[in-house]
Coordinates of C-alpha atoms in Angstrom, one line a residue:
Chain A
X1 CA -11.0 9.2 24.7
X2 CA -9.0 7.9 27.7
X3 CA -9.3 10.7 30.7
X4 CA -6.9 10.7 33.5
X5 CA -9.6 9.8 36.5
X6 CA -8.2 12.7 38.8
X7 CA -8.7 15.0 36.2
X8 CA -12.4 16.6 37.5
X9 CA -11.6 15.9 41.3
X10 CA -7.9 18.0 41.2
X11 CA -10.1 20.3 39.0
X12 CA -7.6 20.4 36.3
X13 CA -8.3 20.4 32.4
X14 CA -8.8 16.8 30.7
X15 CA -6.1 15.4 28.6
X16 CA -6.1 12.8 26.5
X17 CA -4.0 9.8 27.8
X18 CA -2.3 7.5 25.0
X19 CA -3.2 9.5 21.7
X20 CA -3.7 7.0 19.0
X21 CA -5.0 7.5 15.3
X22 CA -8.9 8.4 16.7
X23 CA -7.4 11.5 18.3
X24 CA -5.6 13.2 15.1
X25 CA -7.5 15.1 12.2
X26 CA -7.3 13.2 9.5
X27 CA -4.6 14.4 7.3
X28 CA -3.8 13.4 3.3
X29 CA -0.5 12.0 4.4
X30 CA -1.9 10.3 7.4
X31 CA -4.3 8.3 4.9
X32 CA -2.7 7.9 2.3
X33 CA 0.2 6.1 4.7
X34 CA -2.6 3.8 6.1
X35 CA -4.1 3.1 2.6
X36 CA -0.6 1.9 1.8
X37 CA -0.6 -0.6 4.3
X38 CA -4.0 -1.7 3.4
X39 CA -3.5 -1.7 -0.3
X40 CA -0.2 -4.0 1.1
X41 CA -1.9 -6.5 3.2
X42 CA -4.6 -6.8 0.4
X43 CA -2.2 -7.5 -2.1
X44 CA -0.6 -10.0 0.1
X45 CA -3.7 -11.9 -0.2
X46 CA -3.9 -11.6 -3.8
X47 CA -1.0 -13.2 -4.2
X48 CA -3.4 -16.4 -3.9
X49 CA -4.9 -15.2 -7.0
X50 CA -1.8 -14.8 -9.1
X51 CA -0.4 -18.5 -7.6
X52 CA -4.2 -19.7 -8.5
X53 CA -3.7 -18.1 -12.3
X54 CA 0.0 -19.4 -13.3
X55 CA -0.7 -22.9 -11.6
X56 CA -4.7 -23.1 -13.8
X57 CA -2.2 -22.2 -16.8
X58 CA 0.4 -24.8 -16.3
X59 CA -2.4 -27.6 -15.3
X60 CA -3.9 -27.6 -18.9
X61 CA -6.8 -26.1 -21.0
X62 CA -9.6 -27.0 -18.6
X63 CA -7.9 -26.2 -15.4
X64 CA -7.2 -22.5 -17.0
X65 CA -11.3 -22.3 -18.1
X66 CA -12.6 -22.8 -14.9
X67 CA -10.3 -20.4 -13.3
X68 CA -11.4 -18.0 -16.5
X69 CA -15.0 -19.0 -15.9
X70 CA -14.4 -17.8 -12.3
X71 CA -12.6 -14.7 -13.3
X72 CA -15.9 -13.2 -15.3
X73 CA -18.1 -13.6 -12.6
X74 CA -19.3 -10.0 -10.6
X75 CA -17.0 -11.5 -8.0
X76 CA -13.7 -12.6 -9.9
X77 CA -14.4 -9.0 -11.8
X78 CA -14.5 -7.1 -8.2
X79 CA -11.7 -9.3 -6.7
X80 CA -9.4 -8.5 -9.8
X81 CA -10.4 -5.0 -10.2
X82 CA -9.4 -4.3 -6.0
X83 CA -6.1 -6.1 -6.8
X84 CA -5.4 -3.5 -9.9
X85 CA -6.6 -0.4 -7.9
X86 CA -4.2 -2.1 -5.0
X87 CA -1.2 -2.6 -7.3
X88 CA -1.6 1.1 -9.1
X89 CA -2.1 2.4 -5.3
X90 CA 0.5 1.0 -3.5
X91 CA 3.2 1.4 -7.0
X92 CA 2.2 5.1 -6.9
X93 CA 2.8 5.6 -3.2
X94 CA 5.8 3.4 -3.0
X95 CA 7.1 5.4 -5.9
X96 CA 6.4 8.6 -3.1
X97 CA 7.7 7.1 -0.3
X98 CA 11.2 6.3 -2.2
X99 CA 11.1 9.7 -3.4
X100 CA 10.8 11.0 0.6
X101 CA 13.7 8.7 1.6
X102 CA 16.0 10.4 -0.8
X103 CA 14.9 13.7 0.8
X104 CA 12.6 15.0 -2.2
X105 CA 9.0 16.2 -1.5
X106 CA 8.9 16.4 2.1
X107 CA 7.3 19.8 2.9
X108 CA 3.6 19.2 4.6
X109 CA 2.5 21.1 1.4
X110 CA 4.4 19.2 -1.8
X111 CA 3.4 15.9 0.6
X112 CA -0.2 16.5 0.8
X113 CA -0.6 17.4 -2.8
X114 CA 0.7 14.3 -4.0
X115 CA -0.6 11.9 -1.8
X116 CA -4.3 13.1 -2.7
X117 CA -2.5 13.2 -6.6
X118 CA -1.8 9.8 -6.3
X119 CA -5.0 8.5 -5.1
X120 CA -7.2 9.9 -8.0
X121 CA -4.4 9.0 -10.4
X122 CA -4.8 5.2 -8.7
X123 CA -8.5 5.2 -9.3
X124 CA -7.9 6.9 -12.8
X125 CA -5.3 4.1 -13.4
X126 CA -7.2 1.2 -12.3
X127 CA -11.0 2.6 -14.2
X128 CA -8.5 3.3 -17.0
X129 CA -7.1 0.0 -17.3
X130 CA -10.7 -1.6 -17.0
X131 CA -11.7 0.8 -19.7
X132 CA -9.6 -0.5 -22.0
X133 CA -10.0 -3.9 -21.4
X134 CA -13.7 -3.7 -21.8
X135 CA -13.2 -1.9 -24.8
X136 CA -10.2 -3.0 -26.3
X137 CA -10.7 -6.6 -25.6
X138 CA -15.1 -6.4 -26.5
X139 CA -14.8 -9.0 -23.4
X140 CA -14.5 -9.4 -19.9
X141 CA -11.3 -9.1 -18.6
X142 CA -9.6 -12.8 -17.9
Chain B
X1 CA 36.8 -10.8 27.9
X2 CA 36.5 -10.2 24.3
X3 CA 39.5 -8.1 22.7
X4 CA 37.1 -6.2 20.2
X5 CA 35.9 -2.6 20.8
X6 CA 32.7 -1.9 21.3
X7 CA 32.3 -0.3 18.0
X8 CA 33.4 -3.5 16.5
X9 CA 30.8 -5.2 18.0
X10 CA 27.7 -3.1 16.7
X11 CA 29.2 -1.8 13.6
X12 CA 26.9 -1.8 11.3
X13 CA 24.3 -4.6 13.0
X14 CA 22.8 -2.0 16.3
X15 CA 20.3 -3.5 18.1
X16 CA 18.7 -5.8 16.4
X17 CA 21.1 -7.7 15.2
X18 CA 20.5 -7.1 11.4
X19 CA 21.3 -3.5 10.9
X20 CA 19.5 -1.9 8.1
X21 CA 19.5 -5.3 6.0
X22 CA 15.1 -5.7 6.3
X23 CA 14.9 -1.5 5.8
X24 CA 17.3 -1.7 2.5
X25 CA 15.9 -5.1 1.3
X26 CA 12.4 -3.3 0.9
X27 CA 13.3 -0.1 -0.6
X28 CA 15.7 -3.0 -3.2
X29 CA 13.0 -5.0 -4.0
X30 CA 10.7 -1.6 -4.3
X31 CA 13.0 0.1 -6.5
X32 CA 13.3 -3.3 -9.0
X33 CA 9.5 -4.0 -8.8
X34 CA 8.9 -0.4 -10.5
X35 CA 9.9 -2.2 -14.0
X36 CA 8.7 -5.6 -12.9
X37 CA 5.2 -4.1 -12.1
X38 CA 4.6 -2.5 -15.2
X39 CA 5.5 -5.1 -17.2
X40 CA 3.4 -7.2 -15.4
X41 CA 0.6 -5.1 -16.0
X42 CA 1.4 -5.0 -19.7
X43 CA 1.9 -8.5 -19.9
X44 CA -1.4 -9.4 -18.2
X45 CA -3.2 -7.1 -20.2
X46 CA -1.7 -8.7 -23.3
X47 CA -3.1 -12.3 -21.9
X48 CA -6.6 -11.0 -20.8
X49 CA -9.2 -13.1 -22.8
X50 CA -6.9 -15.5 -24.7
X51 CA -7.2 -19.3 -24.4
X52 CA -4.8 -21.3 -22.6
X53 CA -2.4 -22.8 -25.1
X54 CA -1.6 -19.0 -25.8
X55 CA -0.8 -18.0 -21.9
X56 CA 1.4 -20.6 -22.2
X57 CA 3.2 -20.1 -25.3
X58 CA 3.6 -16.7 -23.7
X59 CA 5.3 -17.6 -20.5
X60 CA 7.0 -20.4 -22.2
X61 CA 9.3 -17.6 -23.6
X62 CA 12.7 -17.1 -21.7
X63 CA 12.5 -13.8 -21.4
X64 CA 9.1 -13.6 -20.5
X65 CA 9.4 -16.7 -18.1
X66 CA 12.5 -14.9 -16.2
X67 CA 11.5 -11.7 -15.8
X68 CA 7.5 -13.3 -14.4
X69 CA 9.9 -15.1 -12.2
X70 CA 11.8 -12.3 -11.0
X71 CA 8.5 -10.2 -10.7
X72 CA 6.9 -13.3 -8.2
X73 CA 10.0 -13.8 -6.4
X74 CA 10.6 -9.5 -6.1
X75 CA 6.6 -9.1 -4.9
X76 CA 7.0 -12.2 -2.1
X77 CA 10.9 -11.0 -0.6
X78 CA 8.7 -7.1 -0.6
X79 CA 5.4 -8.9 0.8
X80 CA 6.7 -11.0 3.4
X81 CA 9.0 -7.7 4.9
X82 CA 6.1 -5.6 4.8
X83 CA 3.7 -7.6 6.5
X84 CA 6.4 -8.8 9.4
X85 CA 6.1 -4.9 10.0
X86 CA 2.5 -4.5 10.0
X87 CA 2.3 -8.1 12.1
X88 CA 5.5 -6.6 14.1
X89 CA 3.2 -3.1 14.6
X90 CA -0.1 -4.5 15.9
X91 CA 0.1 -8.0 17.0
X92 CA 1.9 -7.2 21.0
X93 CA 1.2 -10.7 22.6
X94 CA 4.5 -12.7 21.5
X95 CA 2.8 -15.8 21.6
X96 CA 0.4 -14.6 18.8
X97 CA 2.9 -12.6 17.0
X98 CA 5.2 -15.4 16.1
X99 CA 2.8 -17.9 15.5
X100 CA 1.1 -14.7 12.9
X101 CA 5.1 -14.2 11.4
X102 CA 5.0 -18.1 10.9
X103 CA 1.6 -18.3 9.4
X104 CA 2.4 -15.4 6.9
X105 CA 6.2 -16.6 6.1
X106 CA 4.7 -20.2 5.6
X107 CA 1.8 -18.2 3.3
X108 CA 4.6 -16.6 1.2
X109 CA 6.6 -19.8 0.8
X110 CA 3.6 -21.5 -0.4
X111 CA 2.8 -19.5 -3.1
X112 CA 6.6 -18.6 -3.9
X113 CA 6.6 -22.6 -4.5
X114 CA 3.2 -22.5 -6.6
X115 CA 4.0 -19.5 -8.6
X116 CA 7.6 -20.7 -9.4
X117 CA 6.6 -24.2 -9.7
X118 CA 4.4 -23.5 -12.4
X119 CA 6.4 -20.9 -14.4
X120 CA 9.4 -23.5 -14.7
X121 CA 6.8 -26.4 -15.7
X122 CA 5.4 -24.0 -18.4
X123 CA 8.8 -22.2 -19.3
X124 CA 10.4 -25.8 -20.0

């Protein structure tokens, strides 16, 4: 924490100088607004993944089985299964944050319950989804 | 000396020049990737685990080839506004932050052109 340097010579209590997000207790709201941006910028890079799958499909039958073969593997599973939890996240919270900007849901109680709703309904999405494609499918996903 | 009023001159724009057109276009593109999401998500599920010739006859089909198009070109327009706000937020130098917008616009373009690229290849 930034201290104002007269603040033990003039004797006076220490303030914090420039708050940023170290100095606030953590809050539902306050990170479930930062996981949206992170579950954002993620799926900005995922977009590589998507480009990847749609150009494999349109380059022909062994172009699409590499980027299947690639898909199975611990990492292709871990990398798809972030982008799912991402996409679930950030559709739940975007749903919220449209729902605020209308003027719905704003009280610090009705907004903390469903921002931590939202994140075990994410992870309950994305397991869910997994679930099912394990099981439905008897196969890795992709 | 310009005969307009200064309300004339801001309405609607403000500041920076663009009024609320980046804060509208991301709650627009939000609200319309609701449905596109979903479907998405249906539609991959659907294609999990099945060779290539049938991902293709899949996206092949108008419908489903216009609505994966409007679902790639929905997610970049929403991807590129949010991350000029995130770049906008944290990167103060403006040397660095225009060479970061350019970087991530020329990002989106790319796979914009890759994505759409290969749906109209497949789709016809």
């Amino acid at each position: 924490m930034a201290e104002s340097p007269q603040s033990h010579s003039a004797g006076r209590r220490s303030r914090p100088l420039s708050p940023f997000t170290s100095i606030y207790r953590w809050t539902p709201t306050m990170a479930a607004s930062i996981t949206h941006r992170i579950t954002g910028m993620g799926l900005f890079f995922g977009t590589i993944f998507l480009a990847w799958w749609l150009i494999a499909a349109a380059a022909g039958p062994e172009a699409y089985e590499t980027f299947a073969n690639l898909a199975v593997t611990p990492l292709g599973q871990l990398i798809l299964f972030l982008c799912a939890l991402g996409l679930i996240y950030h559709l739940l919270s975007g749903l919220r944050h449209l729902v605020w900007d209308v003027g719905h849901g704003f009280t610090p109680a009705k907004a903390n319950t469903w921002s931590v709703l939202i994140f075990l309904a994410a992870i309950l999405g994305a397991a869910g989804l997994f679930w099912l494609v394990y099981s439905q499918k008897g196969f890795m996903p992709l | 000396m310009s005969t307009r009023t200064p309300l004339s001159n801001v309405q609607g724009l403000g500041s920076a020049k663009s009024g609320v057109e980046h804060f509208w276009r991301q709650r627009a593109t939000a609200a319309a990737l609701i449905p596109l999401s979903l479907w998405f998500i249906f539609a991959v599920f659907h294609l999990i685990g099945q060779p290539q010739a049938t991902v293709v006859a899949f996206i092949a089909n108008p419908v489903h080839a216009i609505l994966l198009g409007l679902f790639v070109i929905a997610v970049l327009i929403h991807m590129i506004l949010g991350v000029q706000v995130v770049i906008e937020d944290y990167i103060t130098a403006e040397g660095s932050k225009l060479l970061t917008l350019l970087l991530a616009k020329a990002f989106t373009w790319l796979v914009g052109a890759a994505c759409l690229f290969a749906i109209i290849k497949i789709a016809i």
